[in-house]
XYZ file of C-alpha atoms in Angstrom:
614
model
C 0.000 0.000 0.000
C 2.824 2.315 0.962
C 5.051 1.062 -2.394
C 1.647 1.924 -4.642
C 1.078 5.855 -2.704
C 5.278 6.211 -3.387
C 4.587 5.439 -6.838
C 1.234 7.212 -7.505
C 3.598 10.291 -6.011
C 6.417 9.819 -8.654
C 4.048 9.725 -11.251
C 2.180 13.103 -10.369
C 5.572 14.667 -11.162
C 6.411 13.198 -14.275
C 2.758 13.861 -15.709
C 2.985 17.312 -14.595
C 6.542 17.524 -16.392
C 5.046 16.126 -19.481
C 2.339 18.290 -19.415
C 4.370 21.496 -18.957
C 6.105 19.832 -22.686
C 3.527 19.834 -24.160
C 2.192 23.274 -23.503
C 5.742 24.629 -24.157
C 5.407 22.559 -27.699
C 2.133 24.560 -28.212
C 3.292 27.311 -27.732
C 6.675 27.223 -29.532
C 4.441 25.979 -32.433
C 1.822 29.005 -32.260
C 4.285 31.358 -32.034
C 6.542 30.597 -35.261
C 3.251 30.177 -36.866
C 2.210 33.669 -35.802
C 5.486 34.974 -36.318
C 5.929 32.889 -40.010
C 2.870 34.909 -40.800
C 4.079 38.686 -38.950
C 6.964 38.090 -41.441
C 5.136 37.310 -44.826
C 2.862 40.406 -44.113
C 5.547 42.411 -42.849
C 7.546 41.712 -45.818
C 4.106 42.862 -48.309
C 3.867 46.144 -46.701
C 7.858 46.560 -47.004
C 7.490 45.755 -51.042
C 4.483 48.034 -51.064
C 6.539 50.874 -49.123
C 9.575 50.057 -51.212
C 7.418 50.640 -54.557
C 6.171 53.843 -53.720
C 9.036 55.129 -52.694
C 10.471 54.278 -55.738
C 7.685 55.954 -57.750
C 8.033 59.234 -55.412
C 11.938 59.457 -56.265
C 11.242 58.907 -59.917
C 7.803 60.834 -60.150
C 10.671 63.885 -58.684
C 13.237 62.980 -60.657
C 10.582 63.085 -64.094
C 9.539 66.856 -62.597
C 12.780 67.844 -61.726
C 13.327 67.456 -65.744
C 10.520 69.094 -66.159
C 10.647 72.045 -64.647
C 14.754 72.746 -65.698
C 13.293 72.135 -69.514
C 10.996 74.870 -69.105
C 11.984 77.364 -66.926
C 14.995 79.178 -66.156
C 18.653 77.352 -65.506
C 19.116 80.274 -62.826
C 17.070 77.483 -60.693
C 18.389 74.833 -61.706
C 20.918 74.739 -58.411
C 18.189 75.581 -55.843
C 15.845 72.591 -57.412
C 18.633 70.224 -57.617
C 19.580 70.973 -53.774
C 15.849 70.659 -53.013
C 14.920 67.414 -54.777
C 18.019 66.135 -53.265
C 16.579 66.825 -49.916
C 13.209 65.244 -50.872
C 15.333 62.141 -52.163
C 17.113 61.682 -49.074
C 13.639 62.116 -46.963
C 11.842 59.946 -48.901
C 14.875 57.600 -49.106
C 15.335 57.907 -45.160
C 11.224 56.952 -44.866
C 11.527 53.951 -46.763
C 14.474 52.509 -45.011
C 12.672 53.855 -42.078
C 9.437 51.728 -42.880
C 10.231 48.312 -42.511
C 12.280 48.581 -39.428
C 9.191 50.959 -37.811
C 6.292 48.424 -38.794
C 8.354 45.244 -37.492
C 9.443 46.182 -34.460
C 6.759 45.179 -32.670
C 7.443 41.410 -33.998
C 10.728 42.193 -33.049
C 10.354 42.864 -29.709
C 7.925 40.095 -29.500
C 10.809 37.321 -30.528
C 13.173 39.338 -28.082
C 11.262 38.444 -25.446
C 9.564 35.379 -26.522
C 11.560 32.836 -23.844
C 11.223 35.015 -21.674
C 7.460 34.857 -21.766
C 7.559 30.969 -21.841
C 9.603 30.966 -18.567
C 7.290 33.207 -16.802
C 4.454 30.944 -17.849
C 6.313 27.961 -16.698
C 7.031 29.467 -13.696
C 3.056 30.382 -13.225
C 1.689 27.280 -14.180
C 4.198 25.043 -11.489
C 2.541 27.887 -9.046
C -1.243 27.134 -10.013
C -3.302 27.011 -12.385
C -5.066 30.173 -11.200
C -1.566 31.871 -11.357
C -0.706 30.591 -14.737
C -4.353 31.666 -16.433
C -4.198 35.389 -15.094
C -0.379 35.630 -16.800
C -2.040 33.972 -19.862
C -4.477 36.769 -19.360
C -2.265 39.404 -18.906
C -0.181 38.659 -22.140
C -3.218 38.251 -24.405
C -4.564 41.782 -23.305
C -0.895 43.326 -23.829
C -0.821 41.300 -27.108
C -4.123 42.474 -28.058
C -3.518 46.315 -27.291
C 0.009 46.226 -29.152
C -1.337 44.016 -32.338
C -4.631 46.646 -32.690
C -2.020 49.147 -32.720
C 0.062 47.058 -35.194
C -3.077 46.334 -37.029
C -4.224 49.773 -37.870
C -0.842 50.935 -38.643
C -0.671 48.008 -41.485
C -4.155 49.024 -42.054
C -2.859 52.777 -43.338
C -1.009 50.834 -46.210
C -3.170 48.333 -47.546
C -6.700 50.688 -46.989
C -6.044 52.906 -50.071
C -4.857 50.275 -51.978
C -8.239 48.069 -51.309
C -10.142 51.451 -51.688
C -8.536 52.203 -55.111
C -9.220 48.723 -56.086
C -13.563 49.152 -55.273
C -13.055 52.281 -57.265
C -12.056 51.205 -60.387
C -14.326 48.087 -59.668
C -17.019 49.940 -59.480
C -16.596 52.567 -62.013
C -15.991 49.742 -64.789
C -19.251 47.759 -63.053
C -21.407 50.872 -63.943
C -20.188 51.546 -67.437
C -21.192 48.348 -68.773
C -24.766 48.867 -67.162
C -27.247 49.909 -69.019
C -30.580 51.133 -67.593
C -33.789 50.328 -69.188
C -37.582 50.519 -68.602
C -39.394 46.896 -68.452
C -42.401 46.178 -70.301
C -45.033 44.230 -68.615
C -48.243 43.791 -70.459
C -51.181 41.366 -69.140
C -48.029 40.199 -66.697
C -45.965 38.982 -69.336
C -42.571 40.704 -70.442
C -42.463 41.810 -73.651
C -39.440 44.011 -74.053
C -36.647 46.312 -72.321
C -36.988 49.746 -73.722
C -35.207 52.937 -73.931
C -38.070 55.431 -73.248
C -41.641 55.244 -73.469
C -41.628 56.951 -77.278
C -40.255 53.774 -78.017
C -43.563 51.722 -76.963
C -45.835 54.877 -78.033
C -44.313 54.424 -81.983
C -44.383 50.725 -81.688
C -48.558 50.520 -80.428
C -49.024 53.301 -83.212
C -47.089 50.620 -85.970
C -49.341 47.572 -84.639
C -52.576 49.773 -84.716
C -51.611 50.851 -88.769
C -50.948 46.727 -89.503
C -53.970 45.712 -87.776
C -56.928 46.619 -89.368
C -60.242 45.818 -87.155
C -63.895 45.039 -88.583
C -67.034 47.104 -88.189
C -67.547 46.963 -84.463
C -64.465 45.946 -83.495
C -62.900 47.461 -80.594
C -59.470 48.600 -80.547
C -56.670 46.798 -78.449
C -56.053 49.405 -75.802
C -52.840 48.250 -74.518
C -51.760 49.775 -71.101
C -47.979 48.746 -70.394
C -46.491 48.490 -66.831
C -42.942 49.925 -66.621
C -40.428 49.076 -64.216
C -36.707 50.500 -64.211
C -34.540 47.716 -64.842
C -30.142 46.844 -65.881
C -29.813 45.335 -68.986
C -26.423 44.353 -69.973
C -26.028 46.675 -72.886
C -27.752 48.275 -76.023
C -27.883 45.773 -77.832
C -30.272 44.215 -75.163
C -32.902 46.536 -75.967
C -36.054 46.129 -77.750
C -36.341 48.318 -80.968
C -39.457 49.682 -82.393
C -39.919 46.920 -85.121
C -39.767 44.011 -82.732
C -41.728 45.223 -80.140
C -44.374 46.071 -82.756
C -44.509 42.563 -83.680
C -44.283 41.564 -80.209
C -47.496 43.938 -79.017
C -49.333 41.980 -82.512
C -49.006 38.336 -81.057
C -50.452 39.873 -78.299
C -53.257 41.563 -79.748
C -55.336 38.664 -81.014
C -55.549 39.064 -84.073
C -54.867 36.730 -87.287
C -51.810 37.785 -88.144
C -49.302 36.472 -90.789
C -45.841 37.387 -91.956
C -45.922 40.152 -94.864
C -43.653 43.498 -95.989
C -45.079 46.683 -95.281
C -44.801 49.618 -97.715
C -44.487 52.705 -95.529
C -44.802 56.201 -97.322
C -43.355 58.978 -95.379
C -43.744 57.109 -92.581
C -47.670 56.168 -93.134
C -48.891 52.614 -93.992
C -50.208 52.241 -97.126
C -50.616 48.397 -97.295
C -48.696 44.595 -96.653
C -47.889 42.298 -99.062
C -46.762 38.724 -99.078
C -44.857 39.074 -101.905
C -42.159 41.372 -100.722
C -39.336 40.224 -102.815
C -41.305 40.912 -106.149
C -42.507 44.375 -104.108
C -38.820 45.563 -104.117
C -37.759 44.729 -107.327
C -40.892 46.962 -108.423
C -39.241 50.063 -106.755
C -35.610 48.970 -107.515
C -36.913 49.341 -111.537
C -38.464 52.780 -111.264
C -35.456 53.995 -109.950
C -33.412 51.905 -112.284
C -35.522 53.584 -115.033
C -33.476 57.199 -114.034
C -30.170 55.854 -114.399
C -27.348 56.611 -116.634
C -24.707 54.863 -114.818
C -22.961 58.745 -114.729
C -20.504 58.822 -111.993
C -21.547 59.784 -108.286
C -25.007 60.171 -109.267
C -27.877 60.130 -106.939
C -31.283 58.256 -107.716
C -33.684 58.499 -104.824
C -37.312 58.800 -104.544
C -38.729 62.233 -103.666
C -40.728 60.660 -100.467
C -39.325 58.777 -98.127
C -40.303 55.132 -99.042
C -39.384 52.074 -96.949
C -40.562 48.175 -96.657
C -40.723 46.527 -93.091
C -40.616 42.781 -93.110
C -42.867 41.824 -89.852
C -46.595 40.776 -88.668
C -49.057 41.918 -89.880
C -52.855 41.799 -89.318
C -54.389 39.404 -92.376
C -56.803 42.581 -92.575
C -54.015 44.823 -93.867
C -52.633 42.146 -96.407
C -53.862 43.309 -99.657
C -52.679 42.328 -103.704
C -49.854 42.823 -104.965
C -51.424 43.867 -108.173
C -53.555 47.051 -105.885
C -49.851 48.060 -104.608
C -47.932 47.646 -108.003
C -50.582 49.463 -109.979
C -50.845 52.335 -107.204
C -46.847 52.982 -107.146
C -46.900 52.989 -111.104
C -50.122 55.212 -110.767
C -50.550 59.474 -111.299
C -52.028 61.585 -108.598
C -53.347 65.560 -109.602
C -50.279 68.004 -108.258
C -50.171 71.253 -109.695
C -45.815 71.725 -110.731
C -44.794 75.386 -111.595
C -42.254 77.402 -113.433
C -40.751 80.575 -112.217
C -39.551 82.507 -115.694
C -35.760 83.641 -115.550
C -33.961 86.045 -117.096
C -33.474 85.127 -120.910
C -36.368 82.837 -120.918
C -38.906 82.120 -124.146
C -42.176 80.205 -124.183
C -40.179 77.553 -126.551
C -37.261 77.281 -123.802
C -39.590 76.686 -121.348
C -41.320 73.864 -123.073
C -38.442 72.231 -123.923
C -36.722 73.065 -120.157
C -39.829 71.269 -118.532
C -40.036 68.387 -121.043
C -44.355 69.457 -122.266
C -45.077 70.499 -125.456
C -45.413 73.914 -126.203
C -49.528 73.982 -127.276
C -50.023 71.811 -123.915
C -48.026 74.898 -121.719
C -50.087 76.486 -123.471
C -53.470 75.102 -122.780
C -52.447 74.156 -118.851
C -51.932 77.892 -118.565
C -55.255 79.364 -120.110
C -54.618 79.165 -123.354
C -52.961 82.209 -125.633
C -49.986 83.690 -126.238
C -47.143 82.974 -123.895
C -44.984 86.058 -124.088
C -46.823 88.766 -122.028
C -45.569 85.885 -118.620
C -42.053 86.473 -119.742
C -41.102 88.514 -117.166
C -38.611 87.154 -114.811
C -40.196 85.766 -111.478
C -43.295 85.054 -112.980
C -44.716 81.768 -111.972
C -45.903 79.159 -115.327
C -48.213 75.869 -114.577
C -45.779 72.953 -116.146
C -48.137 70.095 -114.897
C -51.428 69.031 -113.024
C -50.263 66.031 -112.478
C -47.617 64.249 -111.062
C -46.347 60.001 -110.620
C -47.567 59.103 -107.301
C -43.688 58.365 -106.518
C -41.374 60.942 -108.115
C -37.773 60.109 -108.256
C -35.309 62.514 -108.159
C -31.889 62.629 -109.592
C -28.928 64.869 -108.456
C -25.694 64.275 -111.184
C -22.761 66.547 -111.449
C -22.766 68.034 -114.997
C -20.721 70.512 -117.133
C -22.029 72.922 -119.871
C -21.446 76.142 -121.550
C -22.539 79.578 -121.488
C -21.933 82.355 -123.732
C -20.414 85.987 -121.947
C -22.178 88.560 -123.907
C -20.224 91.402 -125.188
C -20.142 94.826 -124.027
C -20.798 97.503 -126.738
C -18.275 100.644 -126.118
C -19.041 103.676 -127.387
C -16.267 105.902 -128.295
C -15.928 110.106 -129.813
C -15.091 110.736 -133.548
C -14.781 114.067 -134.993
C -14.605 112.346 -138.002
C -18.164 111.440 -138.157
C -21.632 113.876 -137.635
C -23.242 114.397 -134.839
C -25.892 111.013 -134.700
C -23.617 109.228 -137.439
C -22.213 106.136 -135.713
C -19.839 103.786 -137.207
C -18.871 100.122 -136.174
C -15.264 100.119 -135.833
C -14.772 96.830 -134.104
C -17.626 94.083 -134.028
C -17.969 92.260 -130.718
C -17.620 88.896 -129.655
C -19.274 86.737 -127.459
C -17.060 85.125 -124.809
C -17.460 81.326 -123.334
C -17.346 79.634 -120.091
C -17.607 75.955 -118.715
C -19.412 75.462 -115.438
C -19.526 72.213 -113.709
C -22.580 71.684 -110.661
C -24.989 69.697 -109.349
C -28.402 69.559 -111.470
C -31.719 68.052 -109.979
C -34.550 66.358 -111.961
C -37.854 65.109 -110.728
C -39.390 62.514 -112.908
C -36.600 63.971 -115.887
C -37.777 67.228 -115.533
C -34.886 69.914 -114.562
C -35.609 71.600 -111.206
C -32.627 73.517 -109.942
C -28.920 73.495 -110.363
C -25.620 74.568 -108.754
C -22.819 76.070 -110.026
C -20.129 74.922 -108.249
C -16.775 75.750 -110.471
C -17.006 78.502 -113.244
C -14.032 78.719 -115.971
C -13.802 81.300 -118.417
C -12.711 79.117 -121.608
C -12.935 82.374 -124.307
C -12.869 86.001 -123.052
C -15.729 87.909 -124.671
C -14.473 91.255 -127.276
C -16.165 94.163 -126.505
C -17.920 95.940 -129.381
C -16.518 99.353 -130.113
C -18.822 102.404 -131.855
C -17.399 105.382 -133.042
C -20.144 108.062 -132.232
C -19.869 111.028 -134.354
C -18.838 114.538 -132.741
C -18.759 117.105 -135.955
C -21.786 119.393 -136.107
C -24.222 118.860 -138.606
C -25.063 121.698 -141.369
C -28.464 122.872 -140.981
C -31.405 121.911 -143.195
C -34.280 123.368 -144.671
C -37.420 120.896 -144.314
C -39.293 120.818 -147.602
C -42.843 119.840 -145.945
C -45.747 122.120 -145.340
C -43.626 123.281 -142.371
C -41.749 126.530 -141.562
C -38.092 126.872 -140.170
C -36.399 123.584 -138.549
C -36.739 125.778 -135.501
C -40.339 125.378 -134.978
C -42.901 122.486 -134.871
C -43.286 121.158 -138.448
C -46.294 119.431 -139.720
C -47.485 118.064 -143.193
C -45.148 115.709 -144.886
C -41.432 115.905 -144.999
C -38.318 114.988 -147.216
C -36.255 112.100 -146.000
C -34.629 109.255 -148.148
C -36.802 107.185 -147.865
C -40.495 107.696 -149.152
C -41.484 111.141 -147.172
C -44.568 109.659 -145.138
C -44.355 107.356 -142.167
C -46.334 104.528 -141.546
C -48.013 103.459 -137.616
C -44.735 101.778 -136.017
C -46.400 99.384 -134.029
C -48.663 95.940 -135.331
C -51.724 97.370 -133.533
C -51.640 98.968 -129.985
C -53.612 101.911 -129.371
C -52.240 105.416 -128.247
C -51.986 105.764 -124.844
C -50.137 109.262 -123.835
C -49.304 111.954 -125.878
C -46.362 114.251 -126.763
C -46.439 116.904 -123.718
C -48.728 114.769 -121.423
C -46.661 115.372 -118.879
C -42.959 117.402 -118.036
C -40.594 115.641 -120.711
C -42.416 113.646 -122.530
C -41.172 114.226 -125.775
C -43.133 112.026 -127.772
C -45.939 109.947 -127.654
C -46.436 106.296 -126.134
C -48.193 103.348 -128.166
C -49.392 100.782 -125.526
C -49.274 96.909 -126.805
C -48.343 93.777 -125.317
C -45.154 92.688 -124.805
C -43.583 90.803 -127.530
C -45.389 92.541 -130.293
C -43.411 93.539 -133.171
C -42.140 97.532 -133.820
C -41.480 98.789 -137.471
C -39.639 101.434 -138.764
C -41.986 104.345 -139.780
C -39.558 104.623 -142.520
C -36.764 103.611 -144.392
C -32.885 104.955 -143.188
C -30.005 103.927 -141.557
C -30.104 102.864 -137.941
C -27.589 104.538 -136.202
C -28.402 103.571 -132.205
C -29.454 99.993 -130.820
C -29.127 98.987 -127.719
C -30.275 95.454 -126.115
C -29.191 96.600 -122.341
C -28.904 99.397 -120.006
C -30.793 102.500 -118.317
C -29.952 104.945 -121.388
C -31.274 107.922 -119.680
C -34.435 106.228 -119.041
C -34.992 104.905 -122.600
C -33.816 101.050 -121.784
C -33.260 99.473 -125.096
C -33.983 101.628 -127.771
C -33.390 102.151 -131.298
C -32.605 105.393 -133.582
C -33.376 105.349 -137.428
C -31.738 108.059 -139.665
C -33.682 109.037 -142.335
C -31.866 111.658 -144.438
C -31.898 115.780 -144.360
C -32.003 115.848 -140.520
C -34.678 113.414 -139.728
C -34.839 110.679 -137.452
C -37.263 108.561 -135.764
C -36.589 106.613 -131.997
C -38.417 103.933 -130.905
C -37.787 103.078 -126.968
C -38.506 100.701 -124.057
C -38.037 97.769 -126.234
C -38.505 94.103 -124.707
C -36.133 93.338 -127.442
C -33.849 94.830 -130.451
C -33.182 93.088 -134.089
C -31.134 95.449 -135.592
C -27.563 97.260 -135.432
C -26.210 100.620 -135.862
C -25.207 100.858 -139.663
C -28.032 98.165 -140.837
C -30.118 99.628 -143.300
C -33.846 99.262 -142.971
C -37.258 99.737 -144.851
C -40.376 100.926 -144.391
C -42.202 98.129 -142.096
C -39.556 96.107 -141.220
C -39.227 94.339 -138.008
C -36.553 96.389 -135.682
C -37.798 95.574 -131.958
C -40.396 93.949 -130.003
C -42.397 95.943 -127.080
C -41.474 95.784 -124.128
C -41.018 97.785 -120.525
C -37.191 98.738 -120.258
C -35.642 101.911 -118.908
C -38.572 104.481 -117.259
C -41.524 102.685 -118.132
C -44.504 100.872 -116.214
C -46.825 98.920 -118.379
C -45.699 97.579 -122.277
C -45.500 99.784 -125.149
C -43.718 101.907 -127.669
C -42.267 105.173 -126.967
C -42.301 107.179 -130.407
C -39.917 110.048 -131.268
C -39.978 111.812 -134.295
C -36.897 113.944 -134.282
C -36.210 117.410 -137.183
C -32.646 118.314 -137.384
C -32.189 117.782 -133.379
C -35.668 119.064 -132.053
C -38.379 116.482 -131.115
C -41.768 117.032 -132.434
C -44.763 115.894 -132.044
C -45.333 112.623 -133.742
C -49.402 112.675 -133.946
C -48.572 115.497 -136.707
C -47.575 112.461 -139.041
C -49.244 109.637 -138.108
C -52.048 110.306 -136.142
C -53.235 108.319 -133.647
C -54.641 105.482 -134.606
C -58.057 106.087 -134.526
């Protein structure tokens, strides 16, 4: 009994001693672990310090370059001395670091057998003894590692904080926000806005085409803001249109749409054959020119989809209303130059038929420029339109220059050099509807032939003075009665028809007397001479174009405000020949003939000699 309470005593010890092994073991064990792992991070937030220390010397290194590029080299001692403090600051922080954030470890291996003799010593002193030391080193542990912790904390914070940054910023780039469609509970598409659902219901409501009695689908949508995963995952007009269609009920098939500025006209199974038809009207305006444009005038367009079988109609109604005419009134605004022939061949109709769609008559009294002609009253239901660069010609009209001779009378005139018209090339974009012109650019202009000016030598040496041999007195007063000219004596009415509208002395300056007419209508010499002034352009003191005849012994006759002039100084004339055409140039309002006769420089009073017409 005593042998068995000696041995139960040895064995206390030696269970104690392997007990306070084992716990030393533990606790070797736990603390390389926790020191393997001080080390590892330690050595993360050295490389981390290390690198952007690095970057600081070499981000001031890259300004210090900088800054002695740019500015003056007067600084470039104080900078260097300055960056060369910041160098050895940053330098000293960064050896600084690693030593500063592991000493705590440090000190913690320093003293770590010390620690595991003072728990040794506790534990063989009680357990109650050995738990408070345990206690005591896990709150000093704990109050130095918090420390530690929110020290290492500072370095790795921004980095994690950068990293949720640019996380998040590339996250909400690639989100795209969209409204959801719910209609009778079911998703039917992801939108942009709700235009997009108004055009599509307004698309389903043109296919579908309900009976007598027939209520419309009222569709009210539910939206809900939802992430899609990018544009492409929305719903466009065209498929939410056939979407909102399956939905509606109706017998629908699958058909091509013609759409006409943006209104449905009518569906079509055959849509292949319903394109070619459009391909070959527009095919029908080509000339295979280079860069030209064939287009129609209205915005046409075919939309492959469902369609109502309500809205399917023919192909034969569609092809034979595309190839069909509808009543448009076209119109021609007159330009400078223009004829009733030009115009009728400009617009493509036939001159009696311009005639005819305008009232019927003579064209020539609309020739003014800016007045408005009908061309057409009706139109192809689709007008194409064709835009081609071009190049033609035009002809630079000369300018007539009038120059003094003593060598010739006063009125005499004499050609001395005959003008020339000049040429140019102009390249631009023309336009036709349907093959008739309707507007042009000119884009380049090159003078090809520079025009030569006509030159007239206008007489300066004074007449003699002659006696008239009429019924008349001196040629100082008014004559009357007939008088002797070279040509036949008597002058005829210079106008075919007209009536006389305002007579010689009518009003301040009117020097002779005005024969109204239409414009156009031909003006005759009252007799036969020479004609020594004819102008086609300018003010001319009020006269616009007119045209001076020289009769012989002192007598001439001038016929102003022409529309248009047929002869040239030095042409000789007879009695009734054409010379001009009425017209409203220079000071005139309304169309007619202003008649001079004029007796060895004094202008008198044409009704003396030919009446008035009455």
């Amino acid at each position: 009994m005593a042998r068995s309470q000696n041995e139960e005593a040895q064995q206390i010890p030696a269970e104690k001693q392997e007990n306070e092994t084992a716990s030393h073991t533990v606790l070797s064990e736990v603390m390389g672990k926790t020191m393997q792992f001080a080390t590892t991070i330690s050595n993360k937030i050295y490389d981390l310090s290390l690198y952007t220390g690095i970057k600081l010397v070499r981000t001031v290194k890259q300004l210090k370059k900088l800054y002695l590029y740019r500015f003056a080299k007067c600084k470039a001692e104080a900078y260097a001395h300055f960056t060369a403090a910041a160098e050895k600051r940053a330098a000293q922080k960064v050896d600084k670091a690693p030593n500063r954030e592991l000493h705590p470890l440090e000190l913690f291996a320093q003293k770590r057998d010390k620690i595991a003799t003072t728990l040794r010593s506790a534990k063989a002193e009680g357990s109650d003894v050995f738990a408070r030391q345990i206690l005591a080193y896990l709150c000093a542990g704990t109050k130095k590692g918090v420390s530690y912790c929110c020290r290492a904390l500072n370095y790795v914070a921004p980095v994690v904080a950068i990293g949720i940054l640019v996380y998040t910023v590339h996250s909400q780039m690639n989100v795209q926000y969209a409204l959801q469609v719910e209609f009778d509970g079911t998703t039917v598409g992801y939108i942009q806005s709700e235009s997009v659902f108004d055009d599509a219901q307004s698309m389903m409501n043109d296919r579908v085409i309900y009976q007598d009695g027939e209520e419309k689908l009222d569709i009210t949508p539910v939206y809900t803001i939802a992430t899609v995963s990018g544009k492409d995952a929305l719903t466009d007009v065209d498929t939410l249109c056939n979407t909102l269609i399956q939905s509606s009920g109706s017998e629908i098939t699958q058909a091509s749409g013609l759409y006409i500025d943006g209104s449905f006209v009518g569906a079509v199974t055959e849509g292949t054959d319903l394109q070619n038809a459009l391909d070959e009207k527009l095919s029908a305006y080509r000339t295979g020119a280079e860069n030209e444009e064939v287009s129609f005038v209205r915005d046409v367009e075919i939309k492959n989809g469902l369609y109502s079988v309500a809205s399917v109609v023919p192909y034969e109604e569609i092809n034979t209303l595309i190839n069909s005419n509808v009543s448009e009134e076209r119109t021609y605004v007159v330009q400078e130059g223009d004829a009733p022939s030009s115009i009728a061949d400009k617009v493509g109709v036939p001159l009696k038929e311009l005639q005819v769609i305008n009232g019927g008559g003579d064209l020539q009294d609309k020739m003014y420029p800016g007045e408005t002609l009908k061309v057409a009253s009706s139109v192809p239901y689709l007008s194409v339109q064709v835009a081609r660069v071009e190049s033609w010609t035009e002809e630079i009209a000369y300018q007539t220059v009038e120059e003094e001779s003593s060598s010739y009378y006063e009125g005499e005139t004499e050609v001395e050099t005959e003008g020339q018209n000049g040429q140019r090339l102009i390249t631009g974009k023309v336009t036709y509807v349907n093959g008739q012109e309707t507007g042009r650019t000119r884009d380049s202009v090159t003078t090809t032939k520079e025009p030569v000016n006509k030159v007239i030598l206008v007489g300066t040496k004074e007449k003699p003075v002659y006696t008239s041999r009429g019924s008349g007195s001196s040629a100082s007063t008014t004559y009357t009665g007939a008088i002797t000219t070279t040509g036949s004596g008597r002058f005829i009415w210079p106008v075919a028809g007209g009536y006389y509208s305002c007579g010689y002395g009518e009003y301040y300056g009117h020097t002779g007397m005005d024969i109204a007419a239409g414009a156009g209508t031909a003006v005759y010499a009252a007799d036969s001479g020479t004609v020594v002034t004819a102008t086609n352009y300018g003010w001319n003191y009020g006269y616009g174009n007119y045209v001076v005849i020289d009769h012989g012994n002192g007598v001439q006759t001038l016929y102003a405000h022409n529309s248009a002039v047929y002869v040239y100084p030095g042409q000789k004339v007879s009695q009734g020949q054409q010379i001009a055409a009425v017209g409203q140039t220079g000071n005139a309002y309304g169309n007619h003939c202003h008649f001079e006769i004029i007796l060895n420089g004094y202008k008198v009073n044409p009704v003396s000699y030919i009446g008035t017409g009455r």
